[in-house]
Amino acid sequence: MKKGKLYGVGVGPGDKELITLKALRVLRESDVIMVPVMRSGEKTAFGIVEEYIDGKEIVECRMPMTKDLKVLNENYEAICNKVSGYLDQGKNAAFITLGDPTVYSSYMQVNELMMKRGYETEIIPGITSFCAAAARLNMSLCERDETLTILPSSYKNVREGLHTQGTKVLMKANRAIIEVRDILREEGMIDQAVMVECCGMENEKIYKDLNELDDRTSYFSIIIVKD
């Protein structure tokens, strides 16, 4: 029996109208939809595509939010075992992920492991959260010879990264958002920063002044700092 194929499908940042035609086609043609689930039970990516995949077999995949590599690797192997079971039956599986699979997506670990196991995989790109946030703010990310730097702001060296030339995009702040706000103040950059929380979702919130931040925000928060 011919083995099935695994697709990593980017479903965009949150707005249901920002999913691509190709992503929709792949989802509708796939036999199984693999859905990432956070520890809290949140299934954000599924909420974007739910109305488009009626009748499909849905398989939940737990995705722990941790930096513990041992825990992460064990979880990725467990997910791959689950996916392999369907591909070995000749079924095609689509693993959905927010934004684009190649930008800070846990899916890429699954993709790499499945390739090592000898399975065929394909990545379906999606609109990134930072592009959607810039559009929502009606601003450019970079023009002419300007550079664009993407920083994982909950990790070390964010302060150093802020001093690169051009536009800086800070992603993955989550619990560290107040610390990031304070760093921006200390570096004299807070007046150059804007933020979109949950871009394109029902609970979207725009911050034109980051001094308004006084509490932890959603994981889906994008800060843009312009020179």
Tab-separated table of C-alpha atoms in Angstrom:
chain	number	residue	atom	x	y	z
A	1	MET	CA	0.000	0.000	0.000
A	2	LYS	CA	1.254	3.455	-0.874
A	3	LYS	CA	1.822	5.593	2.206
A	4	GLY	CA	-0.025	8.842	2.677
A	5	LYS	CA	1.497	12.298	2.665
A	6	LEU	CA	1.792	14.825	5.492
A	7	TYR	CA	1.023	18.479	4.830
A	8	GLY	CA	2.016	21.276	7.206
A	9	VAL	CA	-0.669	23.854	6.536
A	10	GLY	CA	-0.343	27.491	7.580
A	11	VAL	CA	-3.833	28.852	8.250
A	12	GLY	CA	-2.863	32.492	8.773
A	13	PRO	CA	-2.862	34.734	11.847
A	14	GLY	CA	-6.482	34.458	12.960
A	15	ASP	CA	-8.805	36.125	10.452
A	16	LYS	CA	-10.791	33.362	8.725
A	17	GLU	CA	-10.587	35.266	5.430
A	18	LEU	CA	-6.775	35.219	5.476
A	19	ILE	CA	-6.443	31.510	4.799
A	20	THR	CA	-5.105	30.823	1.306
A	21	LEU	CA	-6.972	29.023	-1.458
A	22	LYS	CA	-4.237	26.390	-1.562
A	23	ALA	CA	-4.528	25.744	2.160
A	24	LEU	CA	-8.288	25.310	1.791
A	25	ARG	CA	-7.858	22.881	-1.071
A	26	VAL	CA	-5.321	20.769	0.826
A	27	LEU	CA	-7.529	20.675	3.922
A	28	ARG	CA	-10.545	19.577	1.899
A	29	GLU	CA	-8.567	16.919	0.040
A	30	SER	CA	-6.860	15.482	3.120
A	31	ASP	CA	-8.312	12.505	4.968
A	32	VAL	CA	-7.262	13.591	8.452
A	33	ILE	CA	-6.769	17.002	10.081
A	34	MET	CA	-4.169	17.116	12.837
A	35	VAL	CA	-5.043	19.879	15.313
A	36	PRO	CA	-2.552	21.366	17.815
A	37	VAL	CA	-4.006	21.761	21.309
A	38	MET	CA	-2.457	23.907	24.022
A	39	ARG	CA	-2.227	22.755	27.641
A	40	SER	CA	-5.224	24.971	28.420
A	41	GLY	CA	-7.263	23.105	25.813
A	42	GLU	CA	-7.144	26.062	23.434
A	43	LYS	CA	-7.351	25.139	19.727
A	44	THR	CA	-6.826	28.497	18.029
A	45	ALA	CA	-5.828	27.179	14.594
A	46	PHE	CA	-8.827	24.842	14.550
A	47	GLY	CA	-11.171	27.759	15.201
A	48	ILE	CA	-9.951	29.401	11.989
A	49	VAL	CA	-10.670	26.412	9.734
A	50	GLU	CA	-13.462	24.591	11.557
A	51	GLU	CA	-16.221	25.734	9.218
A	52	TYR	CA	-14.207	24.657	6.165
A	53	ILE	CA	-13.526	21.043	7.208
A	54	ASP	CA	-16.924	19.707	8.178
A	55	GLY	CA	-17.001	15.921	8.110
A	56	LYS	CA	-13.224	15.454	8.319
A	57	GLU	CA	-11.584	13.202	10.888
A	58	ILE	CA	-10.036	15.449	13.527
A	59	VAL	CA	-7.053	14.277	15.567
A	60	GLU	CA	-5.860	16.403	18.485
A	61	CYS	CA	-2.115	16.798	19.160
A	62	ARG	CA	-1.053	18.172	22.521
A	63	MET	CA	1.595	20.900	22.269
A	64	PRO	CA	3.179	21.757	25.644
A	65	MET	CA	4.357	25.341	26.070
A	66	THR	CA	7.773	24.670	27.556
A	67	LYS	CA	11.467	25.205	26.819
A	68	ASP	CA	12.361	21.800	28.267
A	69	LEU	CA	13.884	20.036	25.250
A	70	LYS	CA	13.406	16.556	26.727
A	71	VAL	CA	9.688	17.135	27.219
A	72	LEU	CA	9.354	18.703	23.779
A	73	ASN	CA	11.223	15.937	21.969
A	74	GLU	CA	9.212	13.208	23.676
A	75	ASN	CA	6.012	14.992	22.684
A	76	TYR	CA	7.137	15.410	19.060
A	77	GLU	CA	7.921	11.695	18.848
A	78	ALA	CA	4.476	10.859	20.245
A	79	ILE	CA	2.826	13.104	17.657
A	80	CYS	CA	4.862	11.499	14.873
A	81	ASN	CA	3.772	8.054	16.038
A	82	LYS	CA	0.176	9.203	15.823
A	83	VAL	CA	0.630	10.732	12.358
A	84	SER	CA	2.510	7.683	11.090
A	85	GLY	CA	-0.434	5.465	11.945
A	86	TYR	CA	-2.612	7.334	9.461
A	87	LEU	CA	0.012	7.680	6.736
A	88	ASP	CA	0.724	3.945	6.921
A	89	GLN	CA	-2.946	3.365	6.098
A	90	GLY	CA	-2.504	5.395	2.918
A	91	LYS	CA	-4.305	8.426	4.330
A	92	ASN	CA	-3.137	11.990	3.727
A	93	ALA	CA	-2.911	14.168	6.840
A	94	ALA	CA	-2.929	17.956	7.148
A	95	PHE	CA	-1.326	19.398	10.276
A	96	ILE	CA	-2.673	22.915	10.757
A	97	THR	CA	-0.626	25.685	12.337
A	98	LEU	CA	-1.137	29.398	12.927
A	99	GLY	CA	0.561	31.853	10.608
A	100	ASP	CA	3.224	30.214	8.467
A	101	PRO	CA	4.722	26.805	9.336
A	102	THR	CA	8.288	28.043	8.774
A	103	VAL	CA	8.128	30.903	11.307
A	104	TYR	CA	8.452	29.800	14.961
A	105	SER	CA	6.085	26.893	14.414
A	106	SER	CA	6.340	23.700	16.450
A	107	TYR	CA	5.138	21.859	13.368
A	108	MET	CA	8.583	22.058	11.778
A	109	GLN	CA	9.971	19.665	14.384
A	110	VAL	CA	7.280	17.175	13.399
A	111	ASN	CA	8.026	17.760	9.717
A	112	GLU	CA	11.740	17.056	10.213
A	113	LEU	CA	11.131	13.886	12.212
A	114	MET	CA	8.618	12.560	9.695
A	115	MET	CA	11.068	13.159	6.852
A	116	LYS	CA	13.729	11.231	8.792
A	117	ARG	CA	11.237	8.371	9.098
A	118	GLY	CA	10.962	8.314	5.325
A	119	TYR	CA	7.543	9.920	4.853
A	120	GLU	CA	6.698	12.466	2.170
A	121	THR	CA	5.880	15.919	3.501
A	122	GLU	CA	4.925	19.271	2.013
A	123	ILE	CA	4.633	22.731	3.559
A	124	ILE	CA	1.732	24.994	2.613
A	125	PRO	CA	2.718	28.580	3.490
A	126	GLY	CA	0.418	30.943	5.330
A	127	ILE	CA	0.176	34.667	6.004
A	128	THR	CA	2.391	35.566	8.951
A	129	SER	CA	1.137	37.305	12.061
A	130	PHE	CA	3.603	40.173	11.723
A	131	CYS	CA	2.542	40.913	8.137
A	132	ALA	CA	-1.097	40.860	9.235
A	133	ALA	CA	-0.304	43.126	12.199
A	134	ALA	CA	1.476	45.667	9.988
A	135	ALA	CA	-1.480	45.665	7.610
A	136	ARG	CA	-3.882	46.117	10.526
A	137	LEU	CA	-1.809	49.110	11.670
A	138	ASN	CA	-1.759	50.455	8.106
A	139	MET	CA	2.036	50.672	8.133
A	140	SER	CA	4.976	49.216	6.229
A	141	LEU	CA	7.453	46.796	7.728
A	142	CYS	CA	10.343	47.764	5.483
A	143	GLU	CA	10.913	49.955	2.441
A	144	ARG	CA	13.774	50.536	-0.003
A	145	ASP	CA	16.998	49.450	1.760
A	146	GLU	CA	15.500	49.023	5.251
A	147	THR	CA	16.133	45.748	7.044
A	148	LEU	CA	13.618	43.652	8.971
A	149	THR	CA	14.624	41.698	12.083
A	150	ILE	CA	12.398	39.092	13.759
A	151	LEU	CA	13.118	38.590	17.473
A	152	PRO	CA	11.741	35.910	19.825
A	153	SER	CA	11.258	38.341	22.679
A	154	SER	CA	10.837	35.858	25.519
A	155	TYR	CA	14.387	34.585	24.931
A	156	LYS	CA	17.739	36.124	25.840
A	157	ASN	CA	19.541	38.714	23.716
A	158	VAL	CA	16.357	40.631	22.847
A	159	ARG	CA	17.980	43.845	24.118
A	160	GLU	CA	20.919	43.342	21.770
A	161	GLY	CA	18.584	42.576	18.875
A	162	LEU	CA	16.715	45.840	19.370
A	163	HIS	CA	19.830	47.731	18.314
A	164	THR	CA	19.926	46.268	14.813
A	165	GLN	CA	19.097	48.752	12.078
A	166	GLY	CA	15.661	48.912	10.520
A	167	THR	CA	12.339	47.536	11.735
A	168	LYS	CA	12.205	45.068	14.606
A	169	VAL	CA	9.352	42.596	15.093
A	170	LEU	CA	9.071	41.084	18.565
A	171	MET	CA	7.196	37.800	18.763
A	172	LYS	CA	6.482	35.237	21.489
A	173	ALA	CA	6.558	37.662	24.426
A	174	ASN	CA	3.658	36.158	26.407
A	175	ARG	CA	4.713	36.019	30.095
A	176	ALA	CA	7.680	38.292	29.400
A	177	ILE	CA	5.620	41.139	27.937
A	178	ILE	CA	6.103	43.474	30.918
A	179	GLU	CA	9.833	42.791	30.900
A	180	VAL	CA	9.889	43.566	27.167
A	181	ARG	CA	7.985	46.814	27.797
A	182	ASP	CA	10.537	47.789	30.445
A	183	ILE	CA	13.451	47.021	28.105
A	184	LEU	CA	11.888	49.241	25.445
A	185	ARG	CA	11.598	52.026	28.025
A	186	GLU	CA	15.183	51.590	29.168
A	187	GLU	CA	16.469	51.631	25.611
A	188	GLY	CA	14.443	54.738	24.756
A	189	MET	CA	12.387	52.892	22.139
A	190	ILE	CA	8.941	52.684	23.679
A	191	ASP	CA	7.647	55.654	21.678
A	192	GLN	CA	8.664	53.848	18.477
A	193	ALA	CA	6.782	50.678	19.392
A	194	VAL	CA	3.227	49.555	18.648
A	195	MET	CA	1.542	46.230	19.340
A	196	VAL	CA	-1.338	44.137	18.059
A	197	GLU	CA	-2.714	41.440	20.319
A	198	CYS	CA	-4.655	38.556	18.713
A	199	CYS	CA	-4.606	40.144	15.256
A	200	GLY	CA	-7.708	39.291	13.243
A	201	MET	CA	-9.383	37.458	16.124
A	202	GLU	CA	-12.519	38.461	18.011
A	203	ASN	CA	-10.474	39.668	20.991
A	204	GLU	CA	-8.046	41.752	18.917
A	205	LYS	CA	-6.570	44.744	20.696
A	206	ILE	CA	-4.263	47.454	19.328
A	207	TYR	CA	-1.754	49.297	21.512
A	208	LYS	CA	-0.442	52.537	20.027
A	209	ASP	CA	1.203	53.362	23.369
A	210	LEU	CA	2.967	50.480	25.114
A	211	ASN	CA	2.990	52.453	28.364
A	212	GLU	CA	-0.610	51.241	28.613
A	213	LEU	CA	0.635	47.683	29.138
A	214	ASP	CA	0.234	46.781	32.800
A	215	ASP	CA	-0.479	43.062	32.662
A	216	ARG	CA	0.425	39.909	30.786
A	217	THR	CA	-1.052	39.720	27.278
A	218	SER	CA	-1.868	36.860	24.934
A	219	TYR	CA	0.850	34.682	23.411
A	220	PHE	CA	-0.438	36.053	20.102
A	221	SER	CA	0.984	39.539	20.586
A	222	ILE	CA	3.172	41.228	17.982
A	223	ILE	CA	5.287	44.294	18.775
A	224	ILE	CA	6.684	46.346	15.908
A	225	VAL	CA	9.493	48.807	16.574
A	226	LYS	CA	10.366	51.273	13.809
A	227	ASP	CA	13.588	53.285	13.670
